[in-house]
Short mmCIF file of C-alpha atoms in Angstrom, two decimals:
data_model
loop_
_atom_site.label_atom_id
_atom_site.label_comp_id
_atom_site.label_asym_id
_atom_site.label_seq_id
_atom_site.Cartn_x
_atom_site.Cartn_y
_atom_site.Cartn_z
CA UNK E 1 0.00 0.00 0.00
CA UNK E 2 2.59 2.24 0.41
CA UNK E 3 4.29 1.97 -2.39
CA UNK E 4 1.31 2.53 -4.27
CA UNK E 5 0.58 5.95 -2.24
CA UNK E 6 4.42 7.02 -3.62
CA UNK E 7 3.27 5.59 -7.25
CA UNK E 8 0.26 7.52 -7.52
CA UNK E 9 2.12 10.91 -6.08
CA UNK E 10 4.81 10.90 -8.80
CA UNK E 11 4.65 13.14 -11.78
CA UNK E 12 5.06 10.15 -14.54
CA UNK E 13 7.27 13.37 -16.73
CA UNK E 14 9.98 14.71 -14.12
CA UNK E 15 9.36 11.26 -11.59
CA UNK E 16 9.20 13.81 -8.78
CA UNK E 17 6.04 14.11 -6.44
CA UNK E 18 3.67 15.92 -8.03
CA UNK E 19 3.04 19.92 -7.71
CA UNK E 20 0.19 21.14 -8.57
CA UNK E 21 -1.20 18.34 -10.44
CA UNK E 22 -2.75 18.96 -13.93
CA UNK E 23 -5.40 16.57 -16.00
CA UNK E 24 -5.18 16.53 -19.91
CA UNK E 25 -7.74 15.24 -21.73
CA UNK E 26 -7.03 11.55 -21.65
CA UNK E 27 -6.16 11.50 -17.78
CA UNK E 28 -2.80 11.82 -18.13
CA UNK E 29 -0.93 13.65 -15.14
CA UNK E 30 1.87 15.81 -14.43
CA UNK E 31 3.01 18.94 -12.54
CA UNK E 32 1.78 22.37 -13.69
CA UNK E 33 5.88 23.52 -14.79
CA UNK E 34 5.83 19.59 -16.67
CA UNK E 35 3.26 21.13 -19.18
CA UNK E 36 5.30 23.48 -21.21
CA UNK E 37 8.00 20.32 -21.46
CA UNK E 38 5.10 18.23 -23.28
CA UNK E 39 5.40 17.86 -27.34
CA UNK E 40 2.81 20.27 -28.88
CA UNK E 41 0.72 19.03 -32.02
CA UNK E 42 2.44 20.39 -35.27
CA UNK E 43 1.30 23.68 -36.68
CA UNK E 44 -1.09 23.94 -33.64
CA UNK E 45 -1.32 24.95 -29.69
CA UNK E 46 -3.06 21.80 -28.59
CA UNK E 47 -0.27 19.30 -26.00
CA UNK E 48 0.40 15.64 -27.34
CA UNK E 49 -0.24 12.69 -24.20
CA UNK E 50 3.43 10.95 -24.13
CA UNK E 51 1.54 7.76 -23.56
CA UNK E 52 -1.05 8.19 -26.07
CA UNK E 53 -0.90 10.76 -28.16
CA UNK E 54 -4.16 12.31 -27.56
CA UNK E 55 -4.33 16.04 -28.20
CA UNK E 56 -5.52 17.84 -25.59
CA UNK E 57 -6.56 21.74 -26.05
CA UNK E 58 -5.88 24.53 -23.51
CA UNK E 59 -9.36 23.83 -22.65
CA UNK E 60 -9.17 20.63 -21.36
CA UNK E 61 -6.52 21.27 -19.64
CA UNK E 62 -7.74 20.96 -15.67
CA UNK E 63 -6.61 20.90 -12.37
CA UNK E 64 -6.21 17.83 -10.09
CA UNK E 65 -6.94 20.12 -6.46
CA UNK E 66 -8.27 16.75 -4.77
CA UNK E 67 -5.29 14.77 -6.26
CA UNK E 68 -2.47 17.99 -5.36
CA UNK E 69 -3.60 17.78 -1.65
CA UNK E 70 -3.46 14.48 -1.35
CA UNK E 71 0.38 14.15 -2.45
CA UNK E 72 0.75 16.80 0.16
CA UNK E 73 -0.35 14.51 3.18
CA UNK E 74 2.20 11.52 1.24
CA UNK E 75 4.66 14.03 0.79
CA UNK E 76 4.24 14.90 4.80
CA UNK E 77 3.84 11.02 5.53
CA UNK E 78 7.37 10.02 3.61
CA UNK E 79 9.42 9.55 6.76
CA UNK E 80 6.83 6.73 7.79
CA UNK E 81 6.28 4.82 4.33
CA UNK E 82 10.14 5.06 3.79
CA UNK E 83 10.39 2.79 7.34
CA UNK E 84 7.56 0.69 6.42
CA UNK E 85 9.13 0.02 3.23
CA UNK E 86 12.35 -0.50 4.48
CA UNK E 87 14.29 -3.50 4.25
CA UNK E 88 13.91 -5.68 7.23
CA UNK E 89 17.39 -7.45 8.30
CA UNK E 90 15.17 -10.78 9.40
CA UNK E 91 14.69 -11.50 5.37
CA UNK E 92 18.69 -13.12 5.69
CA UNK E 93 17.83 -15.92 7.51
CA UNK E 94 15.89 -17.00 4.81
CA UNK E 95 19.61 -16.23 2.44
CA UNK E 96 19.90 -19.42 0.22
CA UNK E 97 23.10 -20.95 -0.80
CA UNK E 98 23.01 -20.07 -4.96
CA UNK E 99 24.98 -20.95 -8.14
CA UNK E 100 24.75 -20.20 -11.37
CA UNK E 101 23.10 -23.08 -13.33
CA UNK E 102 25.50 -23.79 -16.70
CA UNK E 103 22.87 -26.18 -18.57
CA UNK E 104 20.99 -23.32 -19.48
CA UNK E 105 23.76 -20.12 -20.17
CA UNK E 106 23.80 -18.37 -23.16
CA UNK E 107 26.33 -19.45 -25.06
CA UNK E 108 28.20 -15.75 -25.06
CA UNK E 109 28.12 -15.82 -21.24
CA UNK E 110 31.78 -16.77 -19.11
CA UNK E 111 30.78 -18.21 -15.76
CA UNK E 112 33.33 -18.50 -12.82
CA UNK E 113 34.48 -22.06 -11.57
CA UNK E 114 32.53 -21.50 -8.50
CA UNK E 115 29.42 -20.51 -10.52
CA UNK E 116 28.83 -17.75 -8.73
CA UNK E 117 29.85 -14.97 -11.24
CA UNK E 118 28.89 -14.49 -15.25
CA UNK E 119 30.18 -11.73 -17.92
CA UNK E 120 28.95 -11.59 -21.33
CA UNK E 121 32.09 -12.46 -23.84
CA UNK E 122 32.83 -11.34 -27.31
CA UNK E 123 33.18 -15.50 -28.41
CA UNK E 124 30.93 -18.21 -28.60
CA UNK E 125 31.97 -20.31 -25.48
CA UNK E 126 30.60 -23.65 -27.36
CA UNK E 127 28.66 -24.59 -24.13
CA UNK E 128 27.43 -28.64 -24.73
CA UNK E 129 23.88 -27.94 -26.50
CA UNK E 130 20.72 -28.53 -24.21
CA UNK E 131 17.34 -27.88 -24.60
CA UNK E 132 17.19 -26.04 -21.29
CA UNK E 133 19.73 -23.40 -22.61
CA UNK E 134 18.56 -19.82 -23.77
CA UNK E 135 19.98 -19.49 -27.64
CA UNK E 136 19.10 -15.65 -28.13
CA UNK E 137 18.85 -13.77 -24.96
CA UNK E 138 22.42 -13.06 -23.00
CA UNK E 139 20.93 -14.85 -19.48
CA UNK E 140 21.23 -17.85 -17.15
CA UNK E 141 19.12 -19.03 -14.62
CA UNK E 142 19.99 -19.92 -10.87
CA UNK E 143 19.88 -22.88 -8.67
CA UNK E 144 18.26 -24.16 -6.72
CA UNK E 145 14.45 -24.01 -8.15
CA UNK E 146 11.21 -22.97 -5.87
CA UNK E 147 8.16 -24.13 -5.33
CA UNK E 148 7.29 -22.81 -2.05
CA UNK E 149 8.28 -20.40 0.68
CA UNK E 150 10.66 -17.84 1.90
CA UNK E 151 13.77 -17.08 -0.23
CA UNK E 152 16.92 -13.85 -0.18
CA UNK E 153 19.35 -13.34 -1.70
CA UNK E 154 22.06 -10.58 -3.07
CA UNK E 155 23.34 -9.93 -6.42
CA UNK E 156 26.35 -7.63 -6.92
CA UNK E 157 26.70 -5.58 -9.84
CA UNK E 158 29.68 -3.95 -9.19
CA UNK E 159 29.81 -0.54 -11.53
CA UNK E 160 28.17 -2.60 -14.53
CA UNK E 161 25.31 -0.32 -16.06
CA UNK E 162 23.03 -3.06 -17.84
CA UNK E 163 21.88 -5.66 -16.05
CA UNK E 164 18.67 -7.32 -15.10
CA UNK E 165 18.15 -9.34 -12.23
CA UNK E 166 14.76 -11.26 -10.81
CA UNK E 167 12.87 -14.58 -10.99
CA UNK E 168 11.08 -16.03 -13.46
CA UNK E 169 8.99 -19.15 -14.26
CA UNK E 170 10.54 -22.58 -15.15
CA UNK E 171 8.75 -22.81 -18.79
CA UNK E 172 9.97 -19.35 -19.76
CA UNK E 173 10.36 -19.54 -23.51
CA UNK E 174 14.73 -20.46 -24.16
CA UNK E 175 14.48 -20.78 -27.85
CA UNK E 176 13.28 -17.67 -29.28
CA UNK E 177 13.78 -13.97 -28.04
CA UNK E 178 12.83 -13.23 -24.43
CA UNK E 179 11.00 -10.27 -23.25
CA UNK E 180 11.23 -9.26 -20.02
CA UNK E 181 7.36 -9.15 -19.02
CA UNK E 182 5.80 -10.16 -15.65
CA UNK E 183 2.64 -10.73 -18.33
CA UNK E 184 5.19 -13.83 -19.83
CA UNK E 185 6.59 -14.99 -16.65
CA UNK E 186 9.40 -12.84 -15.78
CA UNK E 187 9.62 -10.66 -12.29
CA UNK E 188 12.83 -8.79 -12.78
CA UNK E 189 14.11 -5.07 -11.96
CA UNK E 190 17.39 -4.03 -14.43
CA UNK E 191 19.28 -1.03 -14.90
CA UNK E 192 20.61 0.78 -18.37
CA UNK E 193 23.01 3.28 -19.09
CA UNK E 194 23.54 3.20 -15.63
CA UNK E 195 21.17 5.38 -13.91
CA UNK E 196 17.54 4.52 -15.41
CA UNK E 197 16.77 1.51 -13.52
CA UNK E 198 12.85 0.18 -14.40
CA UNK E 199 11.02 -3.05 -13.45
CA UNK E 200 9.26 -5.49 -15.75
CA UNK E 201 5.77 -4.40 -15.41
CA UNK E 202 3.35 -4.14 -17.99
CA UNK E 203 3.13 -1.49 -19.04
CA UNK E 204 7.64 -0.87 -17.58
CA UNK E 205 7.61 1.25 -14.79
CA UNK E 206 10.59 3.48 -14.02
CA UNK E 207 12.32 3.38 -10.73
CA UNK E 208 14.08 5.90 -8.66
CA UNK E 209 17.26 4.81 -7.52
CA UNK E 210 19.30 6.34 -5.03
CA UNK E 211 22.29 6.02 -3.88
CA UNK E 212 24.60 4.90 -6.91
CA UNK E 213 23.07 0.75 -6.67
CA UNK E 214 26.03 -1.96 -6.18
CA UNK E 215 24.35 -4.86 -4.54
CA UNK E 216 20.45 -5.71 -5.28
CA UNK E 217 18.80 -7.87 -2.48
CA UNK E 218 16.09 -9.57 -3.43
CA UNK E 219 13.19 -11.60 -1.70
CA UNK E 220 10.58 -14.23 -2.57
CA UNK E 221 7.78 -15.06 -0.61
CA UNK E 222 5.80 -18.25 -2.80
CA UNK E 223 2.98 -18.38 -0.33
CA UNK E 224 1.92 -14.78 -0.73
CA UNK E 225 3.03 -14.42 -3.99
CA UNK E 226 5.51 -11.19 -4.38
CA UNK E 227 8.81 -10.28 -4.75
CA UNK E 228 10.65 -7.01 -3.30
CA UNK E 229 14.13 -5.57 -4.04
CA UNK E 230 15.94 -3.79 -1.87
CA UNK E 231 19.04 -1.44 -2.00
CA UNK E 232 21.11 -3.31 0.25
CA UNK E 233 24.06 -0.51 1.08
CA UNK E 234 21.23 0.93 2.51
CA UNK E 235 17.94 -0.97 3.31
CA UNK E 236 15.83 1.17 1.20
CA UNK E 237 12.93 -0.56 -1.14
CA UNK E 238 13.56 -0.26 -4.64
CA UNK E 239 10.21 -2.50 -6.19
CA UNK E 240 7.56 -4.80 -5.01
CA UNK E 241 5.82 -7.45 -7.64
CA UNK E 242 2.65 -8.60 -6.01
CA UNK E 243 0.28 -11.73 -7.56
CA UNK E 244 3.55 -13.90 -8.59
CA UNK E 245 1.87 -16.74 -9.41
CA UNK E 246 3.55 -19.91 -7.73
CA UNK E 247 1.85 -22.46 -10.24
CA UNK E 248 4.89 -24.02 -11.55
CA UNK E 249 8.61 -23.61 -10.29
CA UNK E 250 10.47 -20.11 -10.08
CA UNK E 251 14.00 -19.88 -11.08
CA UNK E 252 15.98 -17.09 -10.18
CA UNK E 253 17.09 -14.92 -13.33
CA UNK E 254 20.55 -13.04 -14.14
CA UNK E 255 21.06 -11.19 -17.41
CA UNK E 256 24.72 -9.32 -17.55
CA UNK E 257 25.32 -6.40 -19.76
CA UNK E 258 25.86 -6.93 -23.47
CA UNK E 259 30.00 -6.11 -23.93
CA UNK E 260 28.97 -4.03 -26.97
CA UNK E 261 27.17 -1.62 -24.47
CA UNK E 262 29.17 -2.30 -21.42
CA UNK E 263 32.10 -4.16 -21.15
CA UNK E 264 32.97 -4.14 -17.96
CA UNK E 265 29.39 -5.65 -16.86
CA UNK E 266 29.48 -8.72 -14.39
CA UNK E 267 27.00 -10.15 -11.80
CA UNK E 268 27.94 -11.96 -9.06
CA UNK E 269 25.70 -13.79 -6.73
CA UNK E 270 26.74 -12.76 -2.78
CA UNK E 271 27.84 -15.00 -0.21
CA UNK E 272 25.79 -16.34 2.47
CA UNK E 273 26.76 -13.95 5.42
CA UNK E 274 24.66 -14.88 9.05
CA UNK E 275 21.27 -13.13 9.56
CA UNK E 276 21.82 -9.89 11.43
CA UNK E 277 24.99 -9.21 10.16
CA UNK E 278 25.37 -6.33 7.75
CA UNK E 279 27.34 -6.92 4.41
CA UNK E 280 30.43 -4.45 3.89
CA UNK E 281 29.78 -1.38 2.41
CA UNK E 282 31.14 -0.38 -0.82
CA UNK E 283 34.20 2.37 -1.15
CA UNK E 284 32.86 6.04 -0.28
CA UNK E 285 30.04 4.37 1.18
CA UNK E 286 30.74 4.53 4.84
CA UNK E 287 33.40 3.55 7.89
#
């Protein structure tokens, strides 16, 4: 609930709560100083919807008063829904022991001996063909499986700035090209060019992200179906899928950067570490 109260407050143009909310015609919303950034229709004075393209005339252009004072009590209530959506350090005694699952790696993608790590190379690494192995899209799944209960764990992505990271279903399609879609069975939050991070939502939605994001934590509950990830240098909630459907096995997901785009791009899956016990911070991050 909370984190729908912060959805509904943000200005979908700037991503910034909203001030001094303003309708156009189709319902789309944004702040009263987003309206002069919006496209205008050619040769005319009427505003173009950046999700639909629906015109909407200076006339129809209204204010949301109800909607404005309302993201004023949020805006007043953000100390309280930041702690309520703040990571809670009981989720690591639920930390499972992961590795990277070979059989079905891209055949691009170098995994460490201890399977914990995976780069994208520029070669074909002639992995033995299986028909568990994805053939177009750059990702590998994790072991072990679910099928029920409480799982964390912590992904490190170092400085890489594409990535996506997640769960998804064990049937996910391997043969063709994969779309990241919670609609098709995949639950994942990623990151590209660095700093616009979004999660696989239908339609995406775009995530605020701050501090500079090195280690993802990430937590599956099968019995209530959702899936949160956190900011771990700092506890702070970065996404929560709700309605994951626990039908058929979960695998977790890992997709490195492409080394066209990002070359430095690796993903490592975290140690274990004992519940309670914070994980070392990153350089510049803190004593």
């Amino acid at each position: 609930m909370a984190e729908h109260f912060k959805e509904a407050s943000r200005c979908r143009h700037c991503m910034s709560y909203l001030e001094k909310p303003m309708y156009l015609n189709c319902g789309y919303v944004c702040c009263l100083q987003c309206i002069n950034s919006l496209q205008k229709e050619p040769d005319g004075e009427g505003l173009l919807c950046p999700l639909c393209s629906v015109v909407s005339q200076k006339k129809d252009i209204r204010p949301g008063i109800q909607l404005g004072a309302l993201v004023s009590k949020i805006k007043a209530l953000e100390p309280q829904l930041r702690a309520v959506l703040q990571m809670n350090p009981r989720m690591r005694k639920f930390q499972v022991d992961m590795t990277l699952d070979v059989d079905t790696a891209n055949n691009h993608l170098i995994i460490s001996e201890d399977l914990r790590s995976v780069h994208c190379g520029y070669f074909i690494q002639y992995w033995r063909t299986r028909a568990e192995r994805f053939i177009y899209a750059i990702c590998v799944l994790g072991s072990p499986r679910f099928t029920s209960g409480r799982h964390y764990w912590e992904v490190d992505v170092g400085t890489s700035k594409e990535w996506d990271v997640g769960v998804c279903r064990e049937s996910v399609n391997r043969q063709g090209v994969v779309v990241l879609s919670s609609e098709l069975g995949f639950w994942t939050v990623g990151s590209r060019n660095g700093d616009v991070f979004s999660a696989s939502t239908v339609p995406v939605t775009t995530l605020l992200v701050s501090p500079r994001l090195h280690r993802v934590g990430i937590f599956l509950d099968m019995d209530i179906g959702i899936i949160s990830f956190y900011h771990v240098s700092d506890g702070s909630h970065i996404f929560t899928f709700s309605k994951v459907s626990s039908a058929e096995p979960l695998r977790p997901f890992f997709a490195p950067a492409n080394p066209m785009k990002d070359d430095q791009g690796f993903l490592r899956i975290c140690p274990v570490v004992n519940p309670g016990i914070s994980p070392p911070t990153s350089p510049g991050q803190g004593k």
